């Protein structure tokens, strides 16, 4: 496996796709970027998303690298090699779907299929200057995807072009149809903690788009982040406990996995109660608004050098994880990187209204193009 993708030769079609190596492709082992799975046997059948992708004419050209066991935010991987960030070489590619994003940013594929349990599509997409969609939980079939049991993880696409992302979703999900309405989407601009440069870039984009907009808050947002951490820790430990003492695990993942095993039943019950309360809070706000808008990242991601020196920053996902907990669809759009590091805007839509979310993103993408040419 190279640092970005392991080359395959499957299917035929005009559009190239890379698939994260937590997703089964028949005849190829699924190793999740981990030496602990080095002897994994070849998958016997395609994951459902792979079957669907091939059936609608896409060509799969590789399995994409990732942060080991999909349990990390930097995208670094000492065993397989770390994908370079083609657009921002000094910065991390972002995890855990680092290879899917890096391959698309490098022009090796039009679409990268990743998974998002706590921001793992949206973070690498943002770090690499791309579009990334975490669909509504359960929208795209996860059969054949690691982990088999999850209440957070979603399969979704990454693309350099929003229309490419929309076309992929429409191809693999017949229910995904962009609304024909001419009405402008009503936007709730969420008041969240983020660096000044990020706030300014988001505000500029929203102002340029001239959409009906009001300011709003989600009072449980910070608590939802903590609750999502508790859930992912328990579910990842349950899925990966067989490898917790494997000496081949990377040091960072081994530490996180051992700590995840200490998540108590009480913490999990509290997290599930918070999930229900936060989901209601988001649903109520979306009764009067079509989408929520907020930064994708609260601050600059780690530099690659800092990450390689051992620094960790799970709070980079502070604005991402809450919407895994609630199950709402969320899309990241790249902004002009005027702060010297990747900037991105996140949109969140109603559960099940992934197409409406992408329609709103189209309007904002137009505003971004106008801003970029000024």
Short mmCIF file of N, CA, C and O in Angstrom, two decimals, residues 91-149:
data_model
loop_
_atom_site.label_atom_id
_atom_site.label_comp_id
_atom_site.label_asym_id
_atom_site.label_seq_id
_atom_site.Cartn_x
_atom_site.Cartn_y
_atom_site.Cartn_z
N UNK A 91 0.48 21.21 6.48
CA UNK A 91 -0.56 20.86 7.44
C UNK A 91 -0.92 19.38 7.34
O UNK A 91 -0.66 18.72 6.32
N UNK A 92 -1.51 18.84 8.39
CA UNK A 92 -1.96 17.45 8.36
C UNK A 92 -3.00 17.26 7.25
O UNK A 92 -3.72 18.20 6.89
N UNK A 93 -3.12 16.03 6.72
CA UNK A 93 -4.20 15.77 5.77
C UNK A 93 -5.54 15.64 6.45
O UNK A 93 -6.58 15.75 5.80
N UNK A 94 -5.53 15.40 7.77
CA UNK A 94 -6.78 15.23 8.51
C UNK A 94 -7.22 13.78 8.51
O UNK A 94 -7.04 13.05 7.53
N UNK A 95 -7.84 13.37 9.63
CA UNK A 95 -8.25 11.98 9.72
C UNK A 95 -9.73 11.84 10.08
O UNK A 95 -10.38 12.82 10.41
N UNK A 96 -10.26 10.68 9.95
CA UNK A 96 -9.40 9.56 9.63
C UNK A 96 -9.34 9.23 8.14
O UNK A 96 -8.47 8.46 7.72
N UNK A 97 -10.19 9.80 7.32
CA UNK A 97 -10.22 9.47 5.88
C UNK A 97 -9.17 10.26 5.12
O UNK A 97 -9.44 10.87 4.08
N UNK A 98 -7.93 10.22 5.60
CA UNK A 98 -6.86 11.05 5.03
C UNK A 98 -6.55 10.68 3.59
O UNK A 98 -6.37 11.55 2.74
N UNK A 99 -6.45 9.38 3.31
CA UNK A 99 -6.11 8.96 1.96
C UNK A 99 -7.19 9.29 0.94
O UNK A 99 -6.89 9.66 -0.20
N UNK A 100 -8.45 9.17 1.34
CA UNK A 100 -9.55 9.49 0.42
C UNK A 100 -9.49 10.96 0.01
O UNK A 100 -9.67 11.30 -1.16
N UNK A 101 -9.22 11.84 0.98
CA UNK A 101 -9.14 13.27 0.68
C UNK A 101 -7.88 13.59 -0.11
O UNK A 101 -7.91 14.34 -1.09
N UNK A 102 -6.74 13.04 0.31
CA UNK A 102 -5.48 13.35 -0.36
C UNK A 102 -5.50 12.89 -1.81
O UNK A 102 -4.98 13.58 -2.70
N UNK A 103 -6.08 11.72 -2.07
CA UNK A 103 -6.14 11.21 -3.44
C UNK A 103 -6.97 12.13 -4.33
O UNK A 103 -6.60 12.40 -5.48
N UNK A 104 -8.09 12.62 -3.82
CA UNK A 104 -8.92 13.54 -4.59
C UNK A 104 -8.20 14.87 -4.81
O UNK A 104 -8.18 15.41 -5.92
N UNK A 105 -7.59 15.40 -3.76
CA UNK A 105 -6.88 16.67 -3.88
C UNK A 105 -5.71 16.58 -4.85
O UNK A 105 -5.35 17.56 -5.51
N UNK A 106 -5.10 15.39 -4.95
CA UNK A 106 -3.97 15.19 -5.86
C UNK A 106 -4.42 14.89 -7.29
O UNK A 106 -3.58 14.74 -8.18
N UNK A 107 -5.73 14.79 -7.53
CA UNK A 107 -6.22 14.53 -8.87
C UNK A 107 -6.18 13.07 -9.26
O UNK A 107 -6.30 12.74 -10.45
N UNK A 108 -6.02 12.17 -8.29
CA UNK A 108 -5.98 10.74 -8.58
C UNK A 108 -7.37 10.13 -8.72
O UNK A 108 -7.50 9.01 -9.20
N UNK A 109 -8.38 10.85 -8.29
CA UNK A 109 -9.76 10.37 -8.39
C UNK A 109 -10.69 11.57 -8.31
O UNK A 109 -10.34 12.60 -7.74
N UNK A 110 -11.87 11.41 -8.92
CA UNK A 110 -12.88 12.46 -8.83
C UNK A 110 -13.63 12.40 -7.50
O UNK A 110 -14.09 13.43 -7.00
N UNK A 111 -13.77 11.20 -6.95
CA UNK A 111 -14.53 11.00 -5.72
C UNK A 111 -13.73 10.10 -4.78
O UNK A 111 -13.15 9.10 -5.20
N UNK A 112 -13.71 10.48 -3.51
CA UNK A 112 -13.17 9.62 -2.48
C UNK A 112 -14.31 9.20 -1.56
O UNK A 112 -15.07 10.05 -1.10
N UNK A 113 -14.44 7.90 -1.33
CA UNK A 113 -15.44 7.42 -0.38
C UNK A 113 -14.76 7.26 0.98
O UNK A 113 -13.74 6.58 1.09
N UNK A 114 -15.31 7.93 1.98
CA UNK A 114 -14.77 7.85 3.33
C UNK A 114 -15.86 7.45 4.30
O UNK A 114 -16.99 7.14 3.91
N UNK A 115 -15.51 7.46 5.57
CA UNK A 115 -16.49 7.25 6.63
C UNK A 115 -16.31 8.35 7.66
O UNK A 115 -15.22 8.91 7.82
N UNK A 116 -17.38 8.68 8.34
CA UNK A 116 -17.39 9.81 9.27
C UNK A 116 -18.12 9.40 10.54
O UNK A 116 -19.34 9.29 10.57
N UNK A 117 -17.31 9.15 11.62
CA UNK A 117 -17.86 8.80 12.92
C UNK A 117 -17.81 9.98 13.87
O UNK A 117 -18.64 10.10 14.77
N UNK A 118 -16.81 10.85 13.66
CA UNK A 118 -16.67 12.04 14.50
C UNK A 118 -16.04 13.19 13.73
O UNK A 118 -15.30 13.99 14.29
N UNK A 119 -16.33 13.23 12.42
CA UNK A 119 -15.75 14.27 11.57
C UNK A 119 -14.79 13.73 10.53
O UNK A 119 -14.12 14.51 9.84
N UNK A 120 -14.71 12.42 10.36
CA UNK A 120 -13.65 11.81 9.58
C UNK A 120 -13.77 11.95 8.07
O UNK A 120 -12.84 11.59 7.35
N UNK A 121 -14.87 12.47 7.56
CA UNK A 121 -14.96 12.93 6.18
C UNK A 121 -14.74 14.42 6.13
O UNK A 121 -13.95 14.94 5.34
N UNK A 122 -15.44 15.15 6.99
CA UNK A 122 -15.42 16.62 6.91
C UNK A 122 -14.08 17.21 7.30
O UNK A 122 -13.63 18.20 6.69
N UNK A 123 -13.39 16.63 8.28
CA UNK A 123 -12.09 17.18 8.68
C UNK A 123 -11.05 17.05 7.57
O UNK A 123 -10.43 18.05 7.20
N UNK A 124 -10.80 15.84 7.01
CA UNK A 124 -9.82 15.78 5.93
C UNK A 124 -10.23 16.57 4.69
O UNK A 124 -9.37 17.14 4.01
N UNK A 125 -11.53 16.62 4.40
CA UNK A 125 -11.98 17.45 3.28
C UNK A 125 -11.62 18.90 3.53
O UNK A 125 -11.10 19.59 2.65
N UNK A 126 -11.86 19.39 4.74
CA UNK A 126 -11.53 20.78 5.07
C UNK A 126 -10.02 21.01 5.03
O UNK A 126 -9.55 22.02 4.49
N UNK A 127 -9.24 20.08 5.58
CA UNK A 127 -7.79 20.24 5.60
C UNK A 127 -7.20 20.27 4.20
O UNK A 127 -6.17 20.93 3.97
N UNK A 128 -7.82 19.55 3.27
CA UNK A 128 -7.30 19.43 1.91
C UNK A 128 -8.01 20.34 0.91
O UNK A 128 -7.80 20.22 -0.30
N UNK A 129 -8.87 21.26 1.40
CA UNK A 129 -9.52 22.21 0.52
C UNK A 129 -10.58 21.62 -0.38
O UNK A 129 -10.74 22.04 -1.53
N UNK A 130 -11.36 20.67 0.14
CA UNK A 130 -12.34 19.93 -0.65
C UNK A 130 -13.74 20.04 -0.05
O UNK A 130 -13.93 20.59 1.03
N UNK A 131 -14.71 19.48 -0.78
CA UNK A 131 -16.07 19.32 -0.29
C UNK A 131 -16.21 17.91 0.31
O UNK A 131 -15.68 16.95 -0.25
N UNK A 132 -16.91 17.80 1.43
CA UNK A 132 -17.13 16.50 2.03
C UNK A 132 -18.49 16.44 2.69
O UNK A 132 -18.87 17.36 3.41
N UNK A 133 -19.22 15.36 2.44
CA UNK A 133 -20.57 15.20 2.97
C UNK A 133 -20.66 14.03 3.92
O UNK A 133 -20.31 12.90 3.57
N UNK A 134 -21.11 14.30 5.14
CA UNK A 134 -21.56 13.25 6.05
C UNK A 134 -23.07 13.16 5.88
O UNK A 134 -23.80 14.04 6.32
N UNK A 135 -23.57 12.14 5.22
CA UNK A 135 -25.01 12.06 5.02
C UNK A 135 -25.76 11.86 6.33
O UNK A 135 -25.17 11.62 7.39
N UNK A 136 -27.07 11.95 6.25
CA UNK A 136 -27.92 11.56 7.38
C UNK A 136 -27.53 10.15 7.82
O UNK A 136 -27.27 9.28 6.98
N UNK A 137 -27.48 9.93 9.13
CA UNK A 137 -27.10 8.61 9.63
C UNK A 137 -28.00 7.54 9.02
O UNK A 137 -29.23 7.65 9.03
N UNK A 138 -27.37 6.50 8.44
CA UNK A 138 -28.11 5.39 7.86
C UNK A 138 -28.55 5.58 6.42
O UNK A 138 -29.12 4.66 5.83
N UNK A 139 -28.28 6.74 5.85
CA UNK A 139 -28.77 6.99 4.50
C UNK A 139 -28.08 6.08 3.48
O UNK A 139 -28.74 5.49 2.63
N UNK A 140 -26.76 6.00 3.52
CA UNK A 140 -26.02 5.10 2.64
C UNK A 140 -25.70 3.82 3.41
O UNK A 140 -25.17 3.86 4.51
N UNK A 141 -26.00 2.71 2.81
CA UNK A 141 -25.89 1.40 3.45
C UNK A 141 -24.45 1.14 3.90
O UNK A 141 -23.50 1.33 3.13
N UNK A 142 -24.30 0.68 5.14
CA UNK A 142 -22.97 0.43 5.70
C UNK A 142 -22.61 -1.06 5.71
O UNK A 142 -21.56 -1.42 6.29
N UNK A 143 -23.36 -1.93 5.10
CA UNK A 143 -22.98 -3.33 5.10
C UNK A 143 -21.63 -3.50 4.42
O UNK A 143 -21.40 -2.99 3.34
N UNK A 144 -20.72 -4.21 5.12
CA UNK A 144 -19.38 -4.40 4.59
C UNK A 144 -18.41 -3.31 4.98
O UNK A 144 -17.32 -3.20 4.41
N UNK A 145 -18.79 -2.48 5.97
CA UNK A 145 -17.96 -1.38 6.44
C UNK A 145 -17.58 -1.63 7.90
O UNK A 145 -18.41 -2.04 8.71
N UNK A 146 -16.30 -1.35 8.24
CA UNK A 146 -15.86 -1.43 9.64
C UNK A 146 -16.14 -0.10 10.33
O UNK A 146 -15.89 0.95 9.73
N UNK A 147 -16.61 -0.12 11.59
CA UNK A 147 -17.06 -1.29 12.35
C UNK A 147 -18.47 -1.68 11.92
O UNK A 147 -19.24 -0.85 11.44
N UNK A 148 -18.79 -2.94 12.13
CA UNK A 148 -20.11 -3.41 11.70
C UNK A 148 -21.23 -2.79 12.51
O UNK A 148 -22.32 -2.51 11.98
N UNK A 149 -20.99 -2.56 13.81
CA UNK A 149 -22.02 -2.00 14.69
C UNK A 149 -21.61 -0.59 15.11
O UNK A 149 -20.53 -0.38 15.64
#
